[in-house]
Short mmCIF file of C-alpha atoms in Angstrom, two decimals:
data_model
loop_
_atom_site.label_atom_id
_atom_site.label_comp_id
_atom_site.label_asym_id
_atom_site.label_seq_id
_atom_site.Cartn_x
_atom_site.Cartn_y
_atom_site.Cartn_z
CA MET A 1 71.19 128.51 62.44
CA ILE A 2 69.09 128.33 65.49
CA HIS A 3 66.93 131.39 66.58
CA GLU A 4 65.60 132.09 70.13
CA LYS A 5 62.15 133.59 69.11
CA THR A 6 60.20 133.67 65.72
CA ILE A 7 58.31 136.59 65.26
CA LEU A 8 55.61 137.35 62.48
CA ILE A 9 54.49 140.72 61.05
CA VAL A 10 51.10 140.73 59.22
CA ASP A 11 49.96 143.86 57.60
CA ASP A 12 48.58 144.39 53.26
CA GLU A 13 50.51 147.30 53.31
CA PRO A 14 53.85 146.89 51.74
CA ARG A 15 55.57 149.95 52.71
CA THR A 16 54.71 149.28 56.52
CA ARG A 17 54.93 145.76 56.35
CA GLU A 18 58.70 145.94 55.66
CA GLY A 19 59.46 149.07 57.90
CA ILE A 20 58.60 147.10 60.65
CA ARG A 21 60.63 143.92 59.47
CA LYS A 22 63.69 146.41 58.73
CA THR A 23 63.78 147.85 62.21
CA LEU A 24 63.43 144.26 63.90
CA GLU A 25 66.04 142.96 61.95
CA ALA A 26 68.52 146.06 62.87
CA TRP A 27 67.76 145.54 66.44
CA SER A 28 67.40 141.61 66.64
CA THR A 29 71.07 141.21 64.81
CA GLY A 30 70.32 137.97 63.46
CA ARG A 31 69.33 136.37 66.94
CA ASN A 32 65.42 136.80 66.26
CA ARG A 33 63.64 134.86 63.04
CA ILE A 34 61.64 138.07 61.19
CA GLN A 35 58.97 136.97 59.01
CA THR A 36 55.93 138.35 57.17
CA ALA A 37 53.12 137.82 55.44
CA ALA A 38 50.85 140.32 53.79
CA SER A 39 47.39 139.22 54.62
CA GLY A 40 44.95 137.97 57.12
CA VAL A 41 45.02 134.78 55.50
CA GLU A 42 48.56 133.80 54.88
CA ALA A 43 49.28 134.55 58.40
CA ARG A 44 46.55 131.77 59.50
CA ASP A 45 48.04 129.38 57.14
CA TRP A 46 51.53 129.80 58.40
CA LEU A 47 50.94 129.86 61.63
CA ALA A 48 48.83 126.39 61.44
CA SER A 49 51.98 125.03 60.40
CA GLN A 50 54.57 126.39 62.29
CA PRO A 51 54.93 128.06 65.72
CA ALA A 52 55.46 131.84 66.59
CA ASP A 53 56.62 133.87 69.69
CA LEU A 54 55.27 136.82 68.63
CA LEU A 55 52.42 137.97 66.26
CA ILE A 56 52.26 141.66 64.72
CA THR A 57 49.28 142.30 63.01
CA ASP A 58 47.27 145.43 61.68
CA VAL A 59 43.56 145.72 62.81
CA ARG A 60 42.30 146.66 59.30
CA MET A 61 43.34 144.10 56.48
CA PRO A 62 40.77 143.58 53.16
CA GLU A 63 39.10 140.09 53.46
CA PHE A 64 40.49 138.97 56.73
CA SER A 65 40.93 141.07 59.26
CA GLY A 66 43.75 141.13 62.43
CA LEU A 67 40.59 140.50 64.45
CA SER A 68 39.60 137.69 62.59
CA LEU A 69 43.44 136.54 62.63
CA VAL A 70 43.56 137.16 66.61
CA GLU A 71 40.39 134.71 66.67
CA ALA A 72 41.56 132.11 64.34
CA ILE A 73 44.62 131.21 65.96
CA GLN A 74 42.97 131.26 69.55
CA HIS A 75 43.03 127.43 69.58
CA PHE A 76 46.26 126.64 67.67
CA PRO A 77 48.22 124.06 70.02
CA SER A 78 50.76 126.74 70.03
CA LYS A 79 49.75 130.37 70.05
CA PRO A 80 52.22 133.22 69.95
CA ALA A 81 51.56 136.27 71.79
CA VAL A 82 49.77 139.04 70.04
CA LEU A 83 50.29 142.98 69.02
CA ILE A 84 47.95 144.67 67.13
CA MET A 85 48.65 147.74 64.77
CA SER A 86 45.59 150.29 64.92
CA GLY A 87 45.08 154.19 63.79
CA TYR A 88 43.10 156.42 65.81
CA ALA A 89 39.42 155.49 64.43
CA ASP A 90 39.98 151.74 65.43
CA PHE A 91 39.75 151.70 68.98
CA ASP A 92 36.42 149.09 69.21
CA TYR A 93 39.07 146.87 67.31
CA VAL A 94 41.24 147.26 69.90
CA HIS A 95 38.92 146.70 73.00
CA GLN A 96 37.63 143.52 70.78
CA ALA A 97 41.27 142.40 70.92
CA ILE A 98 42.33 143.27 74.19
CA LYS A 99 39.04 140.78 75.47
CA LEU A 100 41.44 137.54 73.53
CA GLY A 101 44.50 138.41 75.20
CA VAL A 102 46.24 141.11 72.96
CA VAL A 103 49.17 142.07 74.70
CA ASP A 104 49.30 145.84 73.65
CA TYR A 105 48.70 147.68 71.17
CA LEU A 106 50.45 150.11 68.62
CA LEU A 107 48.85 153.45 66.84
CA LYS A 108 49.82 154.06 63.16
CA PRO A 109 51.93 155.55 62.20
CA ILE A 110 54.27 153.72 64.41
CA ASP A 111 57.26 154.90 66.27
CA LYS A 112 60.75 152.80 65.99
CA GLU A 113 61.27 153.42 69.81
CA GLN A 114 57.65 152.05 70.89
CA LEU A 115 57.66 149.55 68.91
CA LEU A 116 61.42 147.88 70.18
CA GLN A 117 59.67 148.50 73.76
CA THR A 118 56.75 147.00 73.17
CA VAL A 119 57.88 143.97 71.11
CA GLN A 120 60.19 143.41 74.02
CA LYS A 121 57.63 143.42 76.72
CA ALA A 122 55.30 140.74 74.15
CA LEU A 123 57.96 138.48 74.20
CA HIS A 124 59.22 138.75 77.68
CA VAL A 125 55.19 137.95 78.62
CA HIS A 126 54.96 135.16 76.13
CA GLU A 127 58.06 133.74 77.63
CA GLN A 128 56.26 134.13 81.24
CA GLN A 129 53.34 132.46 80.02
CA ARG A 130 55.12 129.43 78.39
CA ARG A 131 56.89 128.94 81.53
CA ILE A 132 53.42 128.36 83.50
CA GLN A 133 51.97 126.57 81.18
CA THR A 134 54.94 124.18 81.16
CA ILE A 135 54.47 123.94 84.30
CA GLN A 136 50.99 122.88 84.47
CA GLU A 137 51.62 120.23 82.05
CA MET A 138 53.97 119.20 84.70
CA VAL A 139 51.65 118.60 87.65
CA ASP A 140 50.96 115.05 88.14
CA PRO A 141 47.09 115.34 87.87
CA LYS A 142 46.94 113.00 91.00
CA LEU A 143 48.62 115.37 93.08
CA PHE A 144 46.32 117.92 91.63
CA GLU A 145 43.21 115.90 93.43
CA VAL A 146 44.84 115.42 96.24
CA LYS A 147 45.46 119.33 96.64
CA GLU A 148 41.68 120.25 95.73
CA ARG A 149 40.81 117.11 98.97
CA ARG A 150 43.43 118.25 101.06
CA GLU A 151 41.66 122.26 100.92
CA GLN A 152 38.59 121.07 102.41
CA GLN A 153 39.94 119.22 105.19
CA GLY A 154 41.56 122.11 106.77
CA ASN A 155 43.81 121.81 109.71
CA THR A 156 44.03 117.68 110.21
CA PRO A 157 46.55 115.13 111.36
CA ILE A 158 46.34 114.33 107.90
CA GLY A 159 47.16 117.86 106.74
CA GLU A 160 49.67 118.00 109.16
CA ALA A 161 51.18 114.83 107.29
CA LEU A 162 51.09 116.17 104.15
CA ALA A 163 53.00 119.30 105.17
CA TYR A 164 55.60 117.59 106.86
CA ILE A 165 56.15 115.24 103.49
CA GLU A 166 56.36 118.54 101.08
CA ALA A 167 59.02 119.87 103.45
CA HIS A 168 61.14 117.18 104.00
CA LEU A 169 61.18 115.40 100.28
CA GLY A 170 64.94 114.80 100.57
CA GLU A 171 65.10 112.96 103.66
CA PRO A 172 64.64 108.79 104.38
CA MET A 173 60.96 108.66 105.82
CA THR A 174 58.60 106.12 106.80
CA MET A 175 55.24 106.10 107.19
CA ARG A 176 55.79 104.90 110.70
CA GLU A 177 58.26 107.56 111.96
CA LEU A 178 55.44 109.81 110.96
CA ALA A 179 52.85 108.32 112.73
CA ASP A 180 54.67 108.34 115.42
CA SER A 181 55.59 111.83 115.56
CA LEU A 182 52.19 112.51 114.92
CA HIS A 183 51.25 110.30 117.78
CA LEU A 184 48.99 108.07 116.04
CA ASN A 185 48.81 103.86 115.96
CA SER A 186 50.36 103.25 111.78
CA SER A 187 47.87 100.76 111.10
CA TYR A 188 44.86 103.76 111.83
CA PHE A 189 47.58 106.29 110.27
CA SER A 190 47.72 103.77 106.59
CA VAL A 191 44.06 103.65 106.83
CA LEU A 192 43.02 107.44 107.32
CA PHE A 193 45.74 108.55 104.71
CA LYS A 194 44.17 106.45 102.16
CA GLU A 195 40.47 107.31 103.13
CA GLN A 196 41.88 111.76 102.84
CA VAL A 197 44.44 111.30 100.27
CA GLY A 198 42.77 108.82 98.00
CA LEU A 199 46.99 107.83 97.51
CA ASN A 200 48.45 105.26 99.77
CA PHE A 201 51.40 106.39 101.64
CA SER A 202 54.20 105.45 99.91
CA GLU A 203 52.31 105.96 96.65
CA TYR A 204 51.74 109.37 97.48
CA LEU A 205 55.36 110.35 98.74
CA MET A 206 56.52 108.51 95.07
CA ARG A 207 54.55 111.13 93.42
CA LYS A 208 55.55 113.94 94.88
CA ARG A 209 59.19 113.16 94.76
CA VAL A 210 58.86 112.43 91.18
CA GLN A 211 57.14 115.73 90.93
CA ARG A 212 59.96 117.61 92.47
CA ALA A 213 62.52 115.86 90.83
CA LYS A 214 60.45 116.80 87.24
CA GLU A 215 60.35 120.87 88.64
CA LEU A 216 64.35 120.17 88.80
CA LEU A 217 64.92 118.54 86.03
CA VAL A 218 63.18 121.66 84.15
CA GLN A 219 63.92 124.35 86.07
CA THR A 220 67.76 123.55 86.53
CA THR A 221 70.72 122.10 85.20
CA MET A 222 71.78 119.57 87.99
CA PRO A 223 72.87 116.44 87.44
CA ILE A 224 70.38 113.27 87.42
CA SER A 225 72.50 111.81 90.19
CA GLU A 226 72.36 115.47 92.41
CA ILE A 227 68.50 115.53 91.63
CA ALA A 228 68.17 111.76 93.08
CA GLU A 229 69.73 112.69 95.95
CA SER A 230 67.84 115.95 96.24
CA VAL A 231 64.23 114.03 96.32
CA GLY A 232 65.20 111.32 98.90
CA TYR A 233 66.52 108.42 96.48
CA GLN A 234 69.60 106.89 98.28
CA THR A 235 70.69 105.55 94.69
CA ASP A 236 70.53 107.13 91.02
CA LYS A 237 69.47 103.76 89.50
CA TYR A 238 66.41 103.08 91.57
CA PHE A 239 65.12 107.10 91.16
CA ILE A 240 65.94 106.16 87.32
CA LYS A 241 63.84 102.93 87.12
CA VAL A 242 60.98 105.03 89.68
CA PHE A 243 60.50 108.24 86.98
CA LYS A 244 60.59 105.91 84.38
CA SER A 245 57.23 103.50 85.66
CA LEU A 246 55.50 106.27 86.33
CA GLU A 247 56.26 109.63 83.13
CA GLY A 248 57.17 106.39 81.14
CA LEU A 249 60.43 107.75 79.91
CA SER A 250 64.08 108.43 81.97
CA PRO A 251 64.61 111.73 83.41
CA SER A 252 67.19 112.74 81.21
CA LYS A 253 64.77 112.01 78.10
CA TYR A 254 62.33 113.87 80.20
CA ARG A 255 64.04 116.73 80.70
CA HIS A 256 65.67 116.82 76.69
CA ALA A 257 61.36 116.72 75.54
CA VAL A 258 60.31 119.12 77.87
CA ASN A 259 63.48 122.04 76.68
CA GLU A 260 62.81 120.73 73.33
CA ARG A 261 59.11 121.85 72.71
CA ASN A 262 60.29 125.03 74.58
#
């Protein structure tokens, strides 16, 4: 059975742990995978071997506290959103946990309604964080360098050229036509473009088109042929060839790989 989300509950008190599990299972109705751990060490080892979307952990536990657990998972490749459970006397721990990026905290004894509201909020935050991470991973590092250069350039002819390319990626475009529109000699424009952008015109245009295609592959269900056309390629065969030369795999395999990871 495929589950939408995985939630790990960590508490050394069996009654609290099982109470939360039952509440979340009743709310989830089988949609999500609800797991439990009886100690911070058990939870750390579990998270080291498999991903979770949400970690709900008690702050005070013997040997390995909830705070130690949150610190331990900071550098895990797949990091869950975190909710901590605490008593009235634990606000120093709560303050430290918030510094570590904890989404929220639940005050013991746990109120069922508050638990469900907070869990839904935390899962939403985690979803947003994963989307942002996916977008960051998709960014072509060479285009990122261009962006930094452009911010230093200000309003220059090449800045205007980059803005035009951004706005007209799906249209036929040649360097000569773009140079003419800026009233520049095409040879001079070519040298100036490479000097200020760090890439020649054709490579920059190719990378921008593939970058836009990657975004469409991940964020939409558009067919490959439509994506190819929308980023300025007349045939999907040529688009696939260009995409593969830059990314090392076909557009359809890229889409599948990113969707599998998320």
